[in-house]
Amino acid sequence: MLRLIKTSVEQKEQILAFLEEWYERDERIVPTSVDRETTDFEAYVNTLRQKELRENIEEGWVPSTTYWLTDGEELLGAANIRHELNESLLKIGGHVGYGVKPSARGRGLATIQLQLALEKVKELGIERALITCNRTNVASRQVILNNGGVADTPYTEEDGTIVERFWIDLKG
């Protein structure tokens, strides 16, 4: 059974293996919130957990919670849920950033992970969630559409990258 769990010190070996798989493939880790220095693993966990609290947030950032997708044995993906949106997140990022590790892709896990993450977003009292992806990320676009995403106006970054923006109604 797939579920989302918060970061804990007990996950050290699983998290290190998750990150190493991305590094070995020279891929950008998604969500970027989990791509941090792990030498002091307790500090790594503390940093992620402290971002949930508004009083620990730097100016220009919003509170967020990081969850790991697990089947009970291994970590398959990660999701970062932003508790609110600022001007930047309205353009790029939205309420949820998510990624499935390379070896677990192609099995429909991202669709389930986003569905589970949207349940967490709804628990925060958010009635409409914004999810974004680069136009070139066809797989992520399909995951968002599979979860009820309705296209909004895309955003074009300064370098010309087009970011697709989708809203998902959580009221139901």
Short mmCIF file of C-alpha atoms in Angstrom, two decimals:
data_model
loop_
_atom_site.label_atom_id
_atom_site.label_comp_id
_atom_site.label_asym_id
_atom_site.label_seq_id
_atom_site.Cartn_x
_atom_site.Cartn_y
_atom_site.Cartn_z
CA MET A 1 0.00 0.00 0.00
CA LEU A 2 1.44 3.34 -1.04
CA ARG A 3 1.42 6.19 1.46
CA LEU A 4 3.13 9.48 2.23
CA ILE A 5 5.27 9.79 5.34
CA LYS A 6 7.18 12.70 6.84
CA THR A 7 10.96 12.77 7.05
CA SER A 8 12.54 11.06 10.05
CA VAL A 9 16.03 10.08 11.22
CA GLU A 10 15.04 6.40 10.94
CA GLN A 11 14.88 6.79 7.13
CA LYS A 12 18.56 7.68 6.81
CA GLU A 13 19.64 4.72 4.65
CA GLN A 14 16.53 4.93 2.46
CA ILE A 15 16.90 8.68 1.89
CA LEU A 16 20.60 8.40 1.12
CA ALA A 17 19.88 5.62 -1.40
CA PHE A 18 17.07 7.71 -2.94
CA LEU A 19 19.35 10.72 -3.39
CA GLU A 20 22.28 8.64 -4.64
CA GLU A 21 20.18 7.18 -7.43
CA TRP A 22 19.50 10.68 -8.77
CA TYR A 23 23.16 11.70 -8.39
CA GLU A 24 24.35 8.58 -10.22
CA ARG A 25 22.13 9.48 -13.18
CA ASP A 26 23.23 13.13 -13.02
CA GLU A 27 19.61 14.27 -12.79
CA ARG A 28 18.20 17.28 -10.96
CA ILE A 29 16.41 15.95 -7.87
CA VAL A 30 12.70 16.75 -7.72
CA PRO A 31 11.46 18.13 -5.47
CA THR A 32 14.52 20.26 -4.87
CA SER A 33 13.60 20.55 -1.17
CA VAL A 34 15.15 17.10 -0.53
CA ASP A 35 18.42 17.89 -2.32
CA ARG A 36 20.43 19.08 0.69
CA GLU A 37 23.65 18.30 2.47
CA THR A 38 23.23 15.00 4.37
CA THR A 39 26.58 14.73 6.19
CA ASP A 40 24.80 15.66 9.43
CA PHE A 41 21.65 13.64 8.86
CA GLU A 42 19.87 14.87 12.00
CA ALA A 43 20.36 18.44 10.73
CA TYR A 44 19.00 17.37 7.33
CA VAL A 45 15.82 16.02 8.94
CA ASN A 46 15.53 19.04 11.24
CA THR A 47 15.86 21.47 8.32
CA LEU A 48 13.05 19.80 6.39
CA ARG A 49 10.79 19.55 9.45
CA GLN A 50 11.41 23.16 10.55
CA LYS A 51 10.19 24.45 7.18
CA GLU A 52 6.68 23.44 8.25
CA LEU A 53 6.60 26.27 10.79
CA ARG A 54 6.00 29.85 9.68
CA GLU A 55 8.38 31.29 12.29
CA ASN A 56 11.28 29.39 10.68
CA ILE A 57 10.65 30.63 7.14
CA GLU A 58 12.97 33.09 5.43
CA GLU A 59 11.48 36.14 3.74
CA GLY A 60 10.21 35.33 0.28
CA TRP A 61 9.50 31.68 1.15
CA VAL A 62 6.38 29.92 2.45
CA PRO A 63 5.88 27.09 4.94
CA SER A 64 6.10 23.66 3.34
CA THR A 65 5.97 20.00 4.31
CA THR A 66 8.04 17.30 2.66
CA TYR A 67 6.62 13.80 2.37
CA TRP A 68 8.14 10.60 1.02
CA LEU A 69 6.18 8.10 -1.06
CA THR A 70 6.73 4.63 0.32
CA ASP A 71 5.43 1.15 -0.28
CA GLY A 72 6.49 0.23 3.26
CA GLU A 73 9.89 -1.04 2.19
CA GLU A 74 11.54 1.67 0.11
CA LEU A 75 11.19 5.34 -0.68
CA LEU A 76 9.88 5.69 -4.22
CA GLY A 77 9.34 9.42 -4.47
CA ALA A 78 9.11 12.71 -2.61
CA ALA A 79 6.61 15.54 -2.56
CA ASN A 80 6.97 19.05 -1.18
CA ILE A 81 3.67 20.72 -0.28
CA ARG A 82 3.59 24.50 0.00
CA HIS A 83 1.03 25.66 2.55
CA GLU A 84 0.29 28.82 0.58
CA LEU A 85 1.36 30.59 -2.59
CA ASN A 86 3.42 33.72 -3.02
CA GLU A 87 3.91 35.66 -6.26
CA SER A 88 6.75 33.42 -7.39
CA LEU A 89 4.89 30.15 -6.70
CA LEU A 90 1.89 31.45 -8.64
CA LYS A 91 4.14 31.47 -11.71
CA ILE A 92 6.42 28.50 -11.09
CA GLY A 93 6.08 25.81 -8.46
CA GLY A 94 2.50 25.92 -7.27
CA HIS A 95 1.32 24.02 -4.21
CA VAL A 96 3.07 20.71 -4.90
CA GLY A 97 6.47 19.74 -6.23
CA TYR A 98 6.91 16.00 -6.69
CA GLY A 99 9.26 13.46 -8.17
CA VAL A 100 9.65 9.70 -8.45
CA LYS A 101 13.14 8.20 -8.36
CA PRO A 102 14.43 7.04 -11.74
CA SER A 103 14.19 3.28 -11.09
CA ALA A 104 10.52 3.57 -10.03
CA ARG A 105 9.25 5.55 -13.02
CA GLY A 106 6.81 4.26 -15.60
CA ARG A 107 4.62 2.41 -13.08
CA GLY A 108 1.97 5.09 -12.46
CA LEU A 109 3.47 6.02 -9.08
CA ALA A 110 3.61 9.76 -9.78
CA THR A 111 -0.15 9.86 -10.44
CA ILE A 112 -0.81 8.14 -7.10
CA GLN A 113 1.78 10.31 -5.34
CA LEU A 114 0.16 13.52 -6.56
CA GLN A 115 -3.27 12.19 -5.57
CA LEU A 116 -2.00 11.49 -2.03
CA ALA A 117 -0.28 14.89 -1.91
CA LEU A 118 -3.49 16.64 -2.94
CA GLU A 119 -5.22 15.00 0.04
CA LYS A 120 -2.58 16.64 2.27
CA VAL A 121 -3.12 19.97 0.50
CA LYS A 122 -6.86 19.69 1.13
CA GLU A 123 -6.18 19.01 4.84
CA LEU A 124 -4.49 22.45 4.93
CA GLY A 125 -7.85 24.00 3.95
CA ILE A 126 -6.80 24.77 0.39
CA GLU A 127 -9.74 24.45 -2.01
CA ARG A 128 -7.87 24.87 -5.32
CA ALA A 129 -4.36 23.60 -5.84
CA LEU A 130 -1.95 24.97 -8.43
CA ILE A 131 0.42 22.43 -9.98
CA THR A 132 3.03 23.41 -12.58
CA CYS A 133 5.46 21.68 -14.92
CA ASN A 134 7.71 22.64 -17.78
CA ARG A 135 5.99 22.33 -21.15
CA THR A 136 8.61 19.77 -22.21
CA ASN A 137 7.76 17.46 -19.28
CA VAL A 138 5.05 15.44 -20.99
CA ALA A 139 4.94 12.78 -18.24
CA SER A 140 4.34 15.33 -15.48
CA ARG A 141 1.69 17.05 -17.57
CA GLN A 142 -0.16 13.74 -17.90
CA VAL A 143 0.12 13.10 -14.14
CA ILE A 144 -1.48 16.49 -13.47
CA LEU A 145 -4.25 15.87 -16.01
CA ASN A 146 -4.86 12.41 -14.48
CA ASN A 147 -5.53 14.20 -11.19
CA GLY A 148 -8.08 16.62 -12.66
CA GLY A 149 -5.77 19.47 -13.68
CA VAL A 150 -7.39 22.26 -15.68
CA ALA A 151 -4.98 24.31 -17.77
CA ASP A 152 -4.47 27.99 -16.98
CA THR A 153 -2.33 30.58 -18.76
CA PRO A 154 1.28 29.33 -19.08
CA TYR A 155 4.15 31.39 -17.70
CA THR A 156 7.29 32.08 -19.74
CA GLU A 157 10.54 32.35 -17.80
CA GLU A 158 13.25 34.85 -18.77
CA ASP A 159 15.22 32.08 -20.52
CA GLY A 160 12.19 31.21 -22.67
CA THR A 161 11.18 28.08 -20.72
CA ILE A 162 7.42 27.72 -20.79
CA VAL A 163 5.83 26.59 -17.53
CA GLU A 164 2.41 25.01 -17.82
CA ARG A 165 0.05 25.90 -14.96
CA PHE A 166 -2.92 23.74 -13.87
CA TRP A 167 -5.57 24.17 -11.19
CA ILE A 168 -7.15 21.20 -9.41
CA ASP A 169 -10.42 21.67 -7.51
CA LEU A 170 -10.25 20.11 -4.04
CA LYS A 171 -13.69 21.11 -2.75
CA GLY A 172 -15.40 17.83 -3.68
#
